[in-house]
Coordinates of C-alpha atoms in Angstrom, one line a residue:
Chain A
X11 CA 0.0 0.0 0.0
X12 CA 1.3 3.5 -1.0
X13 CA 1.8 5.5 2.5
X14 CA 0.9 8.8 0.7
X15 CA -3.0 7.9 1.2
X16 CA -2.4 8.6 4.9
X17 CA -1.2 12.3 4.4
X18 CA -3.9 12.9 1.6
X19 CA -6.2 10.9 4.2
X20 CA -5.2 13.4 6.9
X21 CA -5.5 16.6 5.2
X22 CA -9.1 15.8 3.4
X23 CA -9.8 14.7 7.4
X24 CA -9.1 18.1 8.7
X25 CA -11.1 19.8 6.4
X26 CA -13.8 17.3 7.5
X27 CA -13.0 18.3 11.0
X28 CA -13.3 22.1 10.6
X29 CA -16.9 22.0 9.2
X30 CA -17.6 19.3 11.8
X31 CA -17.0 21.3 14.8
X32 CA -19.7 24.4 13.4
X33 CA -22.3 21.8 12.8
X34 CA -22.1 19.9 16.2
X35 CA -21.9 23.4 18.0
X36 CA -25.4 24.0 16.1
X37 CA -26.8 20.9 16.9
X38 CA -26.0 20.4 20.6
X39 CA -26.9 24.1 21.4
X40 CA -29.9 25.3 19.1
X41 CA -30.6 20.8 18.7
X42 CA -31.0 20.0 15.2
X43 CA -29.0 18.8 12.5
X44 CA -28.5 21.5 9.6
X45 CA -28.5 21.1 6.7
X46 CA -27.4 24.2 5.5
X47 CA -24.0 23.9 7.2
X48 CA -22.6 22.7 3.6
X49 CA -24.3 25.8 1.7
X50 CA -22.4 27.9 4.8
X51 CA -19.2 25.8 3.7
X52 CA -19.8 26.8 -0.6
X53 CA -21.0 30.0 0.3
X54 CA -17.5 31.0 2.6
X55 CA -15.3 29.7 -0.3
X56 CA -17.3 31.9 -3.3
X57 CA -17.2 35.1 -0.6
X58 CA -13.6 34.5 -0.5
X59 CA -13.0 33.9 -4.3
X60 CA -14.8 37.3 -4.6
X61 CA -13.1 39.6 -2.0
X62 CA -10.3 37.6 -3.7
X63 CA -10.6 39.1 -7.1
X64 CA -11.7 42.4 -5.8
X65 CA -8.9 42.9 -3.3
X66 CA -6.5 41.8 -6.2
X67 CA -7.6 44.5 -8.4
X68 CA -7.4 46.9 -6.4
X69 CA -4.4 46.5 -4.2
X70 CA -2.5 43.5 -5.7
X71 CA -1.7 40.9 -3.4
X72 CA -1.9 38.1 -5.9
X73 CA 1.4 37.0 -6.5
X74 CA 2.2 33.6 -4.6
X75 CA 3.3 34.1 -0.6
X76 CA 6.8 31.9 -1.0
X77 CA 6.2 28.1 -1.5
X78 CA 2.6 28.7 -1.1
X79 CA 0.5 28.8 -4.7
X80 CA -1.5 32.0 -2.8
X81 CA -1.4 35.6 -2.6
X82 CA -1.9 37.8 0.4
X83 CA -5.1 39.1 -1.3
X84 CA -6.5 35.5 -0.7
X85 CA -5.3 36.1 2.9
X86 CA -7.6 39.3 3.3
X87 CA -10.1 37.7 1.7
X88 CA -10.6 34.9 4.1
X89 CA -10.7 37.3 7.3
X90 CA -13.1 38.9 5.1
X91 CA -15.0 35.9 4.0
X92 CA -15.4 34.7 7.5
X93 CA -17.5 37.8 8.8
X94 CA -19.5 37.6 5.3
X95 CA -20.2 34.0 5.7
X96 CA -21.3 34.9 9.8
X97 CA -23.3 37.5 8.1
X98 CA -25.1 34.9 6.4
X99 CA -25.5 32.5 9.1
X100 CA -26.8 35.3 11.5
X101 CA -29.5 36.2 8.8
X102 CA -30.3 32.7 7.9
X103 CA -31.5 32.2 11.9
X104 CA -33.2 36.0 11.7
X105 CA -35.6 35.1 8.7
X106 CA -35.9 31.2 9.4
X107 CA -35.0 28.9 12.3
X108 CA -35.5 31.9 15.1
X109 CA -39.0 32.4 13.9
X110 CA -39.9 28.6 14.2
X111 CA -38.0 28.1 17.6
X112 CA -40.1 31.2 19.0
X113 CA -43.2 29.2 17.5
X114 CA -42.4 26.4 19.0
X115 CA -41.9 24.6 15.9
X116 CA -40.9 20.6 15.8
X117 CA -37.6 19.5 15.0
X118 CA -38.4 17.9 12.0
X119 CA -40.1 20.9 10.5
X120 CA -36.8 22.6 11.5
X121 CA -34.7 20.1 9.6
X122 CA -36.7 20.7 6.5
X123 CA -36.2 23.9 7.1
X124 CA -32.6 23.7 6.7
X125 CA -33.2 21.6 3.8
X126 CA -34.9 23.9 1.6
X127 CA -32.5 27.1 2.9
X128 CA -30.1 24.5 1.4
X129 CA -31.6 24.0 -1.7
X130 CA -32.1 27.8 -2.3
X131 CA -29.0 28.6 -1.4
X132 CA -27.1 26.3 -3.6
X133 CA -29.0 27.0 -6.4
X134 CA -28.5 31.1 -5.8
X135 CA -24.7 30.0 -5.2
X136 CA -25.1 28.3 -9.0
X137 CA -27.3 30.8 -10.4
X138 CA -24.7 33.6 -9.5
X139 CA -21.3 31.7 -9.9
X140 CA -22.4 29.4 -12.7
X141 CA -21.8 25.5 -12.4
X142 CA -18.6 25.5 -13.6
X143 CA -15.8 25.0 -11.0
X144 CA -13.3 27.7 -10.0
X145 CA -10.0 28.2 -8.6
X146 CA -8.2 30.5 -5.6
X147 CA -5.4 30.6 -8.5
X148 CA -4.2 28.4 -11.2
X149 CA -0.3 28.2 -10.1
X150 CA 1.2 24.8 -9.5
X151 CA 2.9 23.2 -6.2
X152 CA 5.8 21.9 -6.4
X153 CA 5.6 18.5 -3.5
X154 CA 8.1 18.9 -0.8
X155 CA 9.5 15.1 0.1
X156 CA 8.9 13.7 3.2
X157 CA 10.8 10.8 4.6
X158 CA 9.5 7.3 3.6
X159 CA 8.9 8.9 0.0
X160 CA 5.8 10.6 1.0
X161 CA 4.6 13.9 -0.6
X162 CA 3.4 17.1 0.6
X163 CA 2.6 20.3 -0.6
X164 CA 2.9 23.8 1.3
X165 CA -0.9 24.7 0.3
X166 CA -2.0 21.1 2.3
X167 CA 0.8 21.7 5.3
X168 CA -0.7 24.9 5.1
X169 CA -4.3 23.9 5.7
X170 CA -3.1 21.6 8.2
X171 CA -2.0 24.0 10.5
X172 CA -4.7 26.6 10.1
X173 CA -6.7 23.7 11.0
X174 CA -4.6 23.0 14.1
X175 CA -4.8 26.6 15.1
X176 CA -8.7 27.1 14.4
X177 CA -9.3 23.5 16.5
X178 CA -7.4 25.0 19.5
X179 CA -8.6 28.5 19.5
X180 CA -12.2 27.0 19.4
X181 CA -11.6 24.7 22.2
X182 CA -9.9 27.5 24.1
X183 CA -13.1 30.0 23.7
X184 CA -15.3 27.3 24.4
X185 CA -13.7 26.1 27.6
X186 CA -11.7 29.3 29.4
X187 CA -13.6 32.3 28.5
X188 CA -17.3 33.5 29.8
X189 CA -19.0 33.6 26.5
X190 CA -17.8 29.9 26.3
X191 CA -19.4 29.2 30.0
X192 CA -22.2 30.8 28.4
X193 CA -22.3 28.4 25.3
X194 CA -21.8 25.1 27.5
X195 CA -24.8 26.4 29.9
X196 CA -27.1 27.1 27.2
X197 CA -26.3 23.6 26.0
X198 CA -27.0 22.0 28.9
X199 CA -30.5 24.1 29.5
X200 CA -31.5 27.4 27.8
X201 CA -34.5 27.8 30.7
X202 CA -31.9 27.7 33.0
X203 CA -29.4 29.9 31.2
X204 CA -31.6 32.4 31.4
X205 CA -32.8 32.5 34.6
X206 CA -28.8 32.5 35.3
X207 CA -28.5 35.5 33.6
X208 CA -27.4 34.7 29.8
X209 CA -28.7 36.3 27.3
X210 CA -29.6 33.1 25.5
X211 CA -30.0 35.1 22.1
X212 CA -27.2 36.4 22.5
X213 CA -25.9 33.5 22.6
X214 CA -27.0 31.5 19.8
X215 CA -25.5 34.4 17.8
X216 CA -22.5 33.6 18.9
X217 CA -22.6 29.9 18.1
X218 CA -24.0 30.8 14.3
X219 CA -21.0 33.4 14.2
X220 CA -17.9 30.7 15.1
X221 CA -19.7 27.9 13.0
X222 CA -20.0 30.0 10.1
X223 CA -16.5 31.4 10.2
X224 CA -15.5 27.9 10.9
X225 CA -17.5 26.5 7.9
X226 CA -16.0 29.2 5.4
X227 CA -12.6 28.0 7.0
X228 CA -13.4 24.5 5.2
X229 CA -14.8 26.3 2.2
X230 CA -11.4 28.0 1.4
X231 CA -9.1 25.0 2.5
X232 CA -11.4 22.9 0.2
X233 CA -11.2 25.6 -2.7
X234 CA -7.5 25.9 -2.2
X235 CA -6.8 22.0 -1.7
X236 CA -9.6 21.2 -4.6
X237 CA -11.6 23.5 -6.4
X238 CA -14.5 25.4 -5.9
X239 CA -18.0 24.5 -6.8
X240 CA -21.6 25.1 -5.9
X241 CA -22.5 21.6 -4.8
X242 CA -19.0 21.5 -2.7
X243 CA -20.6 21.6 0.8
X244 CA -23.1 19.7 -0.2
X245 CA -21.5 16.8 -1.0
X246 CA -19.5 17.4 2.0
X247 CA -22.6 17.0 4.0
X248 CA -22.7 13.6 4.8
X249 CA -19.3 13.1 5.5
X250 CA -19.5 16.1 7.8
X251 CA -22.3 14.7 9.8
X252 CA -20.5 11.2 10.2
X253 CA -17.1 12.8 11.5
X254 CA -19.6 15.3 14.6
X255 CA -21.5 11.8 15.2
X256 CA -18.9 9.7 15.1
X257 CA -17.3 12.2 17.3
X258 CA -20.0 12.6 19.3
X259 CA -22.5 15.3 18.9
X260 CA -21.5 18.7 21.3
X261 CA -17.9 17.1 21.3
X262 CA -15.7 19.6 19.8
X263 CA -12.1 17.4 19.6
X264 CA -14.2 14.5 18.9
X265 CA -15.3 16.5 15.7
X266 CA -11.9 16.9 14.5
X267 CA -11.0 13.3 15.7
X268 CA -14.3 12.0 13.9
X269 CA -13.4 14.2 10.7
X270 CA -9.8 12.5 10.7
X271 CA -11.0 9.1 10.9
X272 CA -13.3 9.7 8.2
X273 CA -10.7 11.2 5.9
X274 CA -8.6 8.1 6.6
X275 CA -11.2 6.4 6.0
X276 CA -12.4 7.8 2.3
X277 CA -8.7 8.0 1.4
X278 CA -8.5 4.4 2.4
X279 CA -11.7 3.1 0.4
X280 CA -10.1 5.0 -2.8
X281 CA -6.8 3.0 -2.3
X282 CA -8.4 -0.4 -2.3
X283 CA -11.8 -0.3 -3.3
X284 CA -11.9 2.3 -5.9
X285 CA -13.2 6.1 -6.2
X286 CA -16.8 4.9 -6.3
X287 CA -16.7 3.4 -3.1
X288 CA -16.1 6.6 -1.0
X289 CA -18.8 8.2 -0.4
X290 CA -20.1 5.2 0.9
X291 CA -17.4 4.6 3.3
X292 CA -18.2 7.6 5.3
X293 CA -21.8 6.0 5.9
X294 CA -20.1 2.8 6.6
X295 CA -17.5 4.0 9.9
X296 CA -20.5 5.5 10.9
X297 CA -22.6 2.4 11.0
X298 CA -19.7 0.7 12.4
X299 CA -18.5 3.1 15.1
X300 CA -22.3 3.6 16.3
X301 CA -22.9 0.2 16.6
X302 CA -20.2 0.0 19.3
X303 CA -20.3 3.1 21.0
X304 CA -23.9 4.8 20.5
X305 CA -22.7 8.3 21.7
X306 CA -20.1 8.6 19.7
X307 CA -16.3 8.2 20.3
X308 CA -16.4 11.3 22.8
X309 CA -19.8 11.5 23.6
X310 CA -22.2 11.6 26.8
X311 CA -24.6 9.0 27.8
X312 CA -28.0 11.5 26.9
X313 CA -25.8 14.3 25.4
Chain B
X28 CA -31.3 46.3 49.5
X29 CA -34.8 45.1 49.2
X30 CA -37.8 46.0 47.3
X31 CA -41.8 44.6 47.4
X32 CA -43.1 42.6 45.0
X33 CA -46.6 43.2 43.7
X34 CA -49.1 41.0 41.5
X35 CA -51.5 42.7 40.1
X36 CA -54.5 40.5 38.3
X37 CA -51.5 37.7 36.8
X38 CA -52.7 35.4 34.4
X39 CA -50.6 32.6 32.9
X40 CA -50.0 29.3 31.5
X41 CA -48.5 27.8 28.6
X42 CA -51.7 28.2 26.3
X43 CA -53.3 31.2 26.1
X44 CA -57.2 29.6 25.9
X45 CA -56.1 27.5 29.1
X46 CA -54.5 29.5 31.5
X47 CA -53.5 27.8 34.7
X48 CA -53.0 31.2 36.6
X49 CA -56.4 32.4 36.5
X50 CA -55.8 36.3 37.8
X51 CA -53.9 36.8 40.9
X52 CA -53.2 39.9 43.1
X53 CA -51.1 40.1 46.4
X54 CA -48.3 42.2 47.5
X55 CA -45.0 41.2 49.2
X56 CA -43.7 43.8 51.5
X57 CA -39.6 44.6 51.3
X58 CA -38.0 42.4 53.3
X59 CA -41.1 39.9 53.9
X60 CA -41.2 36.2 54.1
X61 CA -44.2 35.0 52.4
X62 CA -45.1 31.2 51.6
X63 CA -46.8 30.2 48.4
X64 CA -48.9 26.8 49.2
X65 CA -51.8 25.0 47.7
X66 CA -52.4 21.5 45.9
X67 CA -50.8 19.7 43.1
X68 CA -51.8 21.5 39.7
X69 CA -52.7 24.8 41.9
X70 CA -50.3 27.0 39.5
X71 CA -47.6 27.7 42.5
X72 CA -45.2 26.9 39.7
X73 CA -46.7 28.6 36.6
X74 CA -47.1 31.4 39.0
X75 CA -43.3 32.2 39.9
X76 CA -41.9 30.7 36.7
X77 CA -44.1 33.9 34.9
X78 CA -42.9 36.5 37.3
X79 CA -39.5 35.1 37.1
X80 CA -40.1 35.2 33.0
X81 CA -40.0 31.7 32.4
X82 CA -43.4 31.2 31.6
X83 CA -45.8 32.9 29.6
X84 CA -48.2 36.1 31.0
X85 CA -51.5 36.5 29.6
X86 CA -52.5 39.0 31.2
X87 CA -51.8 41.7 34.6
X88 CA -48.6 42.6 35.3
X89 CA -45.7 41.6 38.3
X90 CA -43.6 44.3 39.7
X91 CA -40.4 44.6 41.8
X92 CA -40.7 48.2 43.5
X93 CA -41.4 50.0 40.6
X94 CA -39.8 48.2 37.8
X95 CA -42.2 46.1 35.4
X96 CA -41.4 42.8 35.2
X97 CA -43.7 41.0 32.7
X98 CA -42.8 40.8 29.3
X99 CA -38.8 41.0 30.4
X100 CA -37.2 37.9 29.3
X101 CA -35.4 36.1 32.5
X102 CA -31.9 37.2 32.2
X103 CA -33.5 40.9 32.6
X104 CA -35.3 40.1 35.4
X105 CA -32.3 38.7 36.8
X106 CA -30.9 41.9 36.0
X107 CA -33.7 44.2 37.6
X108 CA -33.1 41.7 40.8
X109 CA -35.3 39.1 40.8
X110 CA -33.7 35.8 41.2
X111 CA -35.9 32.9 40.4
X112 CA -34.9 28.9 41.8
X113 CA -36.7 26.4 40.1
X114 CA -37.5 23.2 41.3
X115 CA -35.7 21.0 39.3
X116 CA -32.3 21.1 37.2
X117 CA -31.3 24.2 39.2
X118 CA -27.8 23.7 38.6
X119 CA -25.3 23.2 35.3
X120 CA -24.5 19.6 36.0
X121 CA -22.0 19.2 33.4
X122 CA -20.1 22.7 34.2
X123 CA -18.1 22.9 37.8
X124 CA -19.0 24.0 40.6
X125 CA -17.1 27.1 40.3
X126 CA -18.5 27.9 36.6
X127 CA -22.0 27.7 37.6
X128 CA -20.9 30.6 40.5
X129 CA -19.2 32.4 37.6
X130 CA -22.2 32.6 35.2
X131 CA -24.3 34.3 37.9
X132 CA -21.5 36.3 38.7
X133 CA -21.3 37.8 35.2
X134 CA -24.4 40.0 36.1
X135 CA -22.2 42.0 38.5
X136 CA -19.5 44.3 37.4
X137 CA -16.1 42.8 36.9
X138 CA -14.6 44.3 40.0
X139 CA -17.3 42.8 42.3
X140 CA -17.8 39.2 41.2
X141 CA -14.6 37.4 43.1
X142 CA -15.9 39.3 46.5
X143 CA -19.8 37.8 46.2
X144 CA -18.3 34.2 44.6
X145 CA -16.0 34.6 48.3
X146 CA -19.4 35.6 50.1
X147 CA -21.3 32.6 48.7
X148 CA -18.3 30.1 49.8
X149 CA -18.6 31.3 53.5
X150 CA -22.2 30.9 53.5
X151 CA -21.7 27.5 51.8
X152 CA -18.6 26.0 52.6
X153 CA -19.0 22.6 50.8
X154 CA -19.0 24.7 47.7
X155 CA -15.7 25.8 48.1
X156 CA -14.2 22.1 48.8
X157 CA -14.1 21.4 45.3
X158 CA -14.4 23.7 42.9
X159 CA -13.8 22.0 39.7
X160 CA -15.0 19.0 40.6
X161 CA -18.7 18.9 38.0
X162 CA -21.9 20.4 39.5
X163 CA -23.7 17.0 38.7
X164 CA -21.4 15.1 41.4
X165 CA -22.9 16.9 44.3
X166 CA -25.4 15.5 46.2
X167 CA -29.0 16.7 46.5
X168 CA -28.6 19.2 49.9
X169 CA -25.5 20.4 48.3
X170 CA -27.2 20.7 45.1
X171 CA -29.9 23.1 46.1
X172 CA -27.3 24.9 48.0
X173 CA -25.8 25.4 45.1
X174 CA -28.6 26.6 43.3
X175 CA -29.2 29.0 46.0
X176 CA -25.8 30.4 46.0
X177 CA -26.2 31.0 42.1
X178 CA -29.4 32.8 42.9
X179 CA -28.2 35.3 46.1
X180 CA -24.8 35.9 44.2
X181 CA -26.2 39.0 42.8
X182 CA -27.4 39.9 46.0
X183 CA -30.9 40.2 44.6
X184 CA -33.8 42.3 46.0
X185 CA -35.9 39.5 46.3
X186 CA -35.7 36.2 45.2
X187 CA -38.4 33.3 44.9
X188 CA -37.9 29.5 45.3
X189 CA -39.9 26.4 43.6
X190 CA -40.2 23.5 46.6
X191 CA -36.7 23.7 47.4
X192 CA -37.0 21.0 49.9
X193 CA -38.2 18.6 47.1
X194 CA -36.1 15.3 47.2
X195 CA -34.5 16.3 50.5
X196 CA -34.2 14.5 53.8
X197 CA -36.3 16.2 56.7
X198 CA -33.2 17.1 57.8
X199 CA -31.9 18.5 54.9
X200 CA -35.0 20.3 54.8
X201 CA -35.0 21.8 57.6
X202 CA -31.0 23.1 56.9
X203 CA -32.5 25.1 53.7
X204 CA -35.3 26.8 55.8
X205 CA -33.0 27.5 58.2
X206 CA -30.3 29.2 55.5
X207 CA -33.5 30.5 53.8
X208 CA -34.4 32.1 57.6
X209 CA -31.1 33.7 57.6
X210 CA -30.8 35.0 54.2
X211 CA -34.3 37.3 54.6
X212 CA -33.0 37.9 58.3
X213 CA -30.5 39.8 56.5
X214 CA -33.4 41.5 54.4
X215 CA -33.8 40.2 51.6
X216 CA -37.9 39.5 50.5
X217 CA -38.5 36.0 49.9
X218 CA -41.0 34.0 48.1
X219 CA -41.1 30.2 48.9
X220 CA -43.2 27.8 46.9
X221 CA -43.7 24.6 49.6
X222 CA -45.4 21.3 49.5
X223 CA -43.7 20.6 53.2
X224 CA -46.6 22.9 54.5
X225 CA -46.0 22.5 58.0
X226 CA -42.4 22.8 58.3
X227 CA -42.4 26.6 55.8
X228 CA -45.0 27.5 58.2
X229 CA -42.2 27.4 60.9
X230 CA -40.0 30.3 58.9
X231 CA -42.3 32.4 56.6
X232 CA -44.1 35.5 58.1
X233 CA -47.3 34.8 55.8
X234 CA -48.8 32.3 53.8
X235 CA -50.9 32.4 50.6
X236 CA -52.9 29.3 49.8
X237 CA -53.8 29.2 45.9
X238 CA -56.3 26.5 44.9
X239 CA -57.1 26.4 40.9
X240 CA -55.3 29.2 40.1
X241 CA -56.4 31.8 42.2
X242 CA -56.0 33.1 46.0
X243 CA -57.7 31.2 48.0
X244 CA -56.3 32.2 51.8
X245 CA -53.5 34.8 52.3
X246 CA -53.2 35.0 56.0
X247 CA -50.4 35.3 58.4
X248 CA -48.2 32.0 58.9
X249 CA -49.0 31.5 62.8
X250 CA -52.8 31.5 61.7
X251 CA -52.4 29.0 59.7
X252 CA -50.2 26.8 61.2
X253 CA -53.1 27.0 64.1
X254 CA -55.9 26.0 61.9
X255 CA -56.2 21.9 61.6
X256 CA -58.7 22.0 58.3
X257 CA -55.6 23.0 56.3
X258 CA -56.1 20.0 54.2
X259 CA -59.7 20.7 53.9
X260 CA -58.6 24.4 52.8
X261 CA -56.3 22.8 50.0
X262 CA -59.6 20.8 48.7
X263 CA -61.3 23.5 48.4
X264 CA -64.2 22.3 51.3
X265 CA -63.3 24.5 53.7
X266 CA -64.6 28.0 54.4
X267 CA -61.7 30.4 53.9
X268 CA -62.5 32.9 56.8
X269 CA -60.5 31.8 60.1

C-alpha cells in the first residue's frame, strides 16, 4: 500500500474536522442537525474567491506568498469571507430557524427547514457563480519530500495547520472564556441559562457566528486544496455529519478526531476499493462506530 | 437592598385559551417572608416561573418596586433583581461548581464578582471544597445549596424558590429553611413555593394558599399553622374565613 493515502487521508480529514465542529456546536446548542451547514461551507469559499478578485484588483496581493501557490489578497479575503459567511449564518437564523423556535416549531419541520434554505441557497450560489468550478489561483505546487517517499505540498501543510490553530482557538473559547461558559450552559438548559442570567439570544448568535466562520474555513481549505463549486458543501454533508457523530455530537475534539477518521477512512476506500466506493465509506464507519459506542467516540450518555 | 413585590391580576400558563394562573393579586412587602402553598396542579409553579419570566403572562402585570417585570425575558429580570430557583435542574451539571458561581456572577461588574463568589463560599462551605469537581457530582442538599448560592450571588432584591425542599431529607429540609431564615433575616424579600406545609409555616411571616389558580387564603403564617382544616382548605371544602 502506497503511505501517501495517509497524508492525503489526513489533510481531506481536517477539512472534515473544521466543518464538523460548526455543525455539532449547532446541533447540541440550538438541537438540530443542519442542513445548510454545507451551503455555509460553498458560500465561505465563493465570498472569498470574490473579496479575492476584488482585493487583487485593487491592491495587488496576488502574486504567490513563498512556497505557497496564494497571494496575500486570498489572505484578506478569508478574514473577510469569514465575517461575510457569519453574516449569512446570522441572517439565515433571523428570517428562518428563530421564527420557528419562538413558534415552537418541531424539529423535523426545522430540519426541513434547513433543507430547503439548502436547496435555495445552492442554487442562488449556481445561479450567480455558474456551475462551472473555479480556482483561488491556477499556479502549481511543487511537493516537498517527506521521509519514507511521501509527498506534501505547502498549500496542504498549510491547511493543516490553520486547521490546528482554528481546532485549538475554538476549544480554548469554548472552555476558558465567559462567553464559552455561556455556550456550554445554554447547551445543557436554555430555561436555565436564562434564569442564570445569559442572554440566550445572544448566545446563539455567537454559536452561528464561530460555526460560520469555521465552515467558510473548510470552504477556502477545500477551494485551495480542490476547487471550488456550488455543490461542494453539499457533497461534504454527509461526511461532515458522520465525523460530529462519530465524534459525538457537542464534542468539539471529537469533531476533529471524527473528521480525521473519516478522511482516513475515504482516502483508504479510494486506495483499495476504488473512487466509487467513497462516499459510501463515510456512511459505513458511521454504522460501524455507532454500533459499538452509540454516543459517539467522545460522547455523553444522553448528550 | 430590598424591594416589594406586587401582583397585580396575573394570568398565565402555557396556552393562552387554558390559563393555569387564572388572575392573581397580592403584594410582598420589602424584606417579607411569604409562603406560596396550595395542591398539586394549583399553579404555584406557573405562578413564579411567569414572574421570574419563564413562563408565559396573559394577562396583569408583576412588579419589583417600581420596575415592570412582565414581558422581560429572564436574564433581565435577573438583571432588575429578581432571582428565580426552580424546582428541578437548578444547577449546570456538566459545568463545575465554580463555573455555575461564575455565570451568575457575570451580572455583577467585573470588580465585584470574586468578593460575592467569596461571600457565597462562606455561607456554603462545601461549595468551596471542590471547585472544579462537576456540578452534577454533588449531592442533593448540596445541590440546592448550590442553586441557592447561584441565585443570592447577585445579591438580589428579592428572590423566589420552587419546593426547594423537594427530594430532601427532613433534615436536609430543615438546613434550607433554616439558610433560607437567615438570608431574609438579613433583608432580603423572599418568596417560597412549599409542598412541606407544616415545616415553611415554621420560617415564613405569611402564607398564601392558591387553589385552581387563584388566592384562595393569604393570612399570616402563625394562623395558619393553628388552623387543623388545612387540608380541607387545599380541597377546596373548607370556608376560607378563620
Amino acid at each position: 500500500m502506497n503511505p501517501q493515502v495517509f497524508v492525503d487521508g489526513i489533510v481531506a480529514g481536517s477539512m472534515i474536522g473544521l466543518g464538523a465542529i460548526g455543525l455539532t456546536l449547532v446541533y447540541s446548542i440550538l438541537r438540530f442537525p443542519n442542513f445548510a451547514h454545507g451551503e455555509l461551507v460553498t458560500a465561505g469559499a465563493y465570498f472569498a474567491l470574490s473579496l479575492a478578485a476584488l482585493i487583487g484588483a485593487a491592491v495587488g496581493g496576488t502574486a504567490p506568498i513563498g512556497p505557497f501557490s496564494f497571494g496575500w489578497a486570498i489572505v484578506l479575503a478569508a478574514l473577510g469571507a469569514m465575517v461575510a459567511t457569519a453574516a449569512l449564518a446570522l441572517a439565515l437564523d433571523a428570517v428562518l430557524f428563530q421564527r420557528l423556535r419562538r413558534r415552537g416549531a418541531a424539529v423535523i419541520i426545522i430540519v426541513m427547514a434547513s433543507f430547503g434554505a439548502s436547496l435555495a441557497l445552492r442554487s442562488g450560489i449556481e445561479f450567480v457563480y455558474t456551475a462551472s468550478p473555479a480556482y483561488f489561483t491556477r499556479e502549481l505546487q511543487i511537493a516537498m519530500r517527506l521521509p519514507g517517499g511521501l509527498r506534501v505540498t505547502p498549500d496542504q501543510l498549510a491547511a493543516l495547520a490553520l486547521t490546528a490553530v482554528l481546532v485549538v482557538a475554538v476549544h480554548l473559547f469554548v472552555t476558558r472564556t465567559a462567553a464559552g461558559r455561556a455556550m456550554r450552559a445554554v447547551r445543557e438548559n436554555p430555561a436555565l441559562a436564562a434564569l442564570a442570567g445569559i442572554d440566550v439570544d445572544r448566545t446563539i448568535r455567537l454559536v452561528w457566528v464561530l460555526g460560520a466562520a469555521l465552515a467558510c474555513a473548510a470552504g477556502i481549505t477545500a477551494g485551495l486544496l480542490i476547487q471550488i463549486r456550488p455543490t461542494m458543501g453539499f457533497d461534504l454533508l454527509l461526511p461532515l455529519f458522520a465525523a460530529a457523530i462519530l465524534g459525538g455530537v457537542g464534542s468539539l475534539p471529537g469533531a476533529v478526531v471524527g473528521g480525521l477518521v473519516v478522511g482516513l477512512g475515504e482516502a483508504l476506500t479510494v486506495a483499495f476499493l476504488g473512487a466509487e466506493w467513497r462516499a459510501g465509506a463515510a456512511f459505513m464507519l458511521l454504522v460501524a462506530i455507532l454500533v459499538v459506542r452509540p454516543n459517539g467516540l467522545f460522547g455523553r450518555a444522553g448528550g | 437592598m430590598s424591594r416589594p413585590v406586587r401582583l397585580d391580576g396575573l394570568v398565565a400558563g402555557y396556552e393562552r385559551d387554558l390559563p393555569i394562573v387564572k388572575g392573581v393579586d397580592f403584594a410582598v412587602a420589602a424584606g417579607e417572608f411569604v409562603g406560596i402553598f396550595g395542591p398539586n396542579g394549583a399553579g404555584k409553579s406557573t405562578l413564579v416561573k411567569a414572574v421570574a419570566g419563564a413562563a408565559a403572562t396573559f394577562g396583569g402585570a408583576a412588579f419589583l418596586g417600581d420596575t415592570l417585570l412582565t414581558g422581560l425575558p429572564a436574564h433581565k429580570v435577573l438583571g432588575a433583581g429578581l432571582a428565580f430557583v426552580p424546582q428541578t435542574e437548578n444547577i449546570f451539571a456538566t459545568l463545575s461548581i465554580a463555573e455555575n458561581l461564575q455565570i451568575a456572577a457575570e451580572v455583577l461588574p467585573r470588580a465585584a464578582r470574586a468578593a460575592r463568589i467569596g461571600a457565597m463560599h462562606a455561607m456554603f462551605p462545601d461549595l468551596a471544597r471542590a471547585p472544579h469537581r462537576p456540578a452534577g457530582s454533588l449531592s442533593g442538599g448540596q445541590r440546592q445549596m448550590l442553586a441557592v448560592a447561584r441565585a443570592l450571588i447577585v445579591s438580589p432584591d428579592a428572590i423566589i424558590l420552587d419546593e426547594p425542599s423537594a427530594g430532601l431529607s427532613p433534615r436536609l429540609a430543615h438546613d434550607v429553611f433554616t439558610t433560607l431564615a437567615r438570608i431574609n433575616a438579613a433583608g432580603t424579600t423572599i418568596i417560597l413555593v412549599e409542598q412541606n406545609v407544616r415545616a415553611a409555616l415554621a420560617v415564613v411571616s405569611r402564607g398564601i394558599i392558591l387553589v385552581d389558580g387563584r388566592v384562595r387564603l393569604d393570612a399570616p403564617a402563625a394562623d395558619l399553622a393553628a388552623r387543623d382544616d388545612l387540608g380541607a382548605l387545599f380541597l377546596g371544602t373548607a370556608a376560607a374565613a378563620a
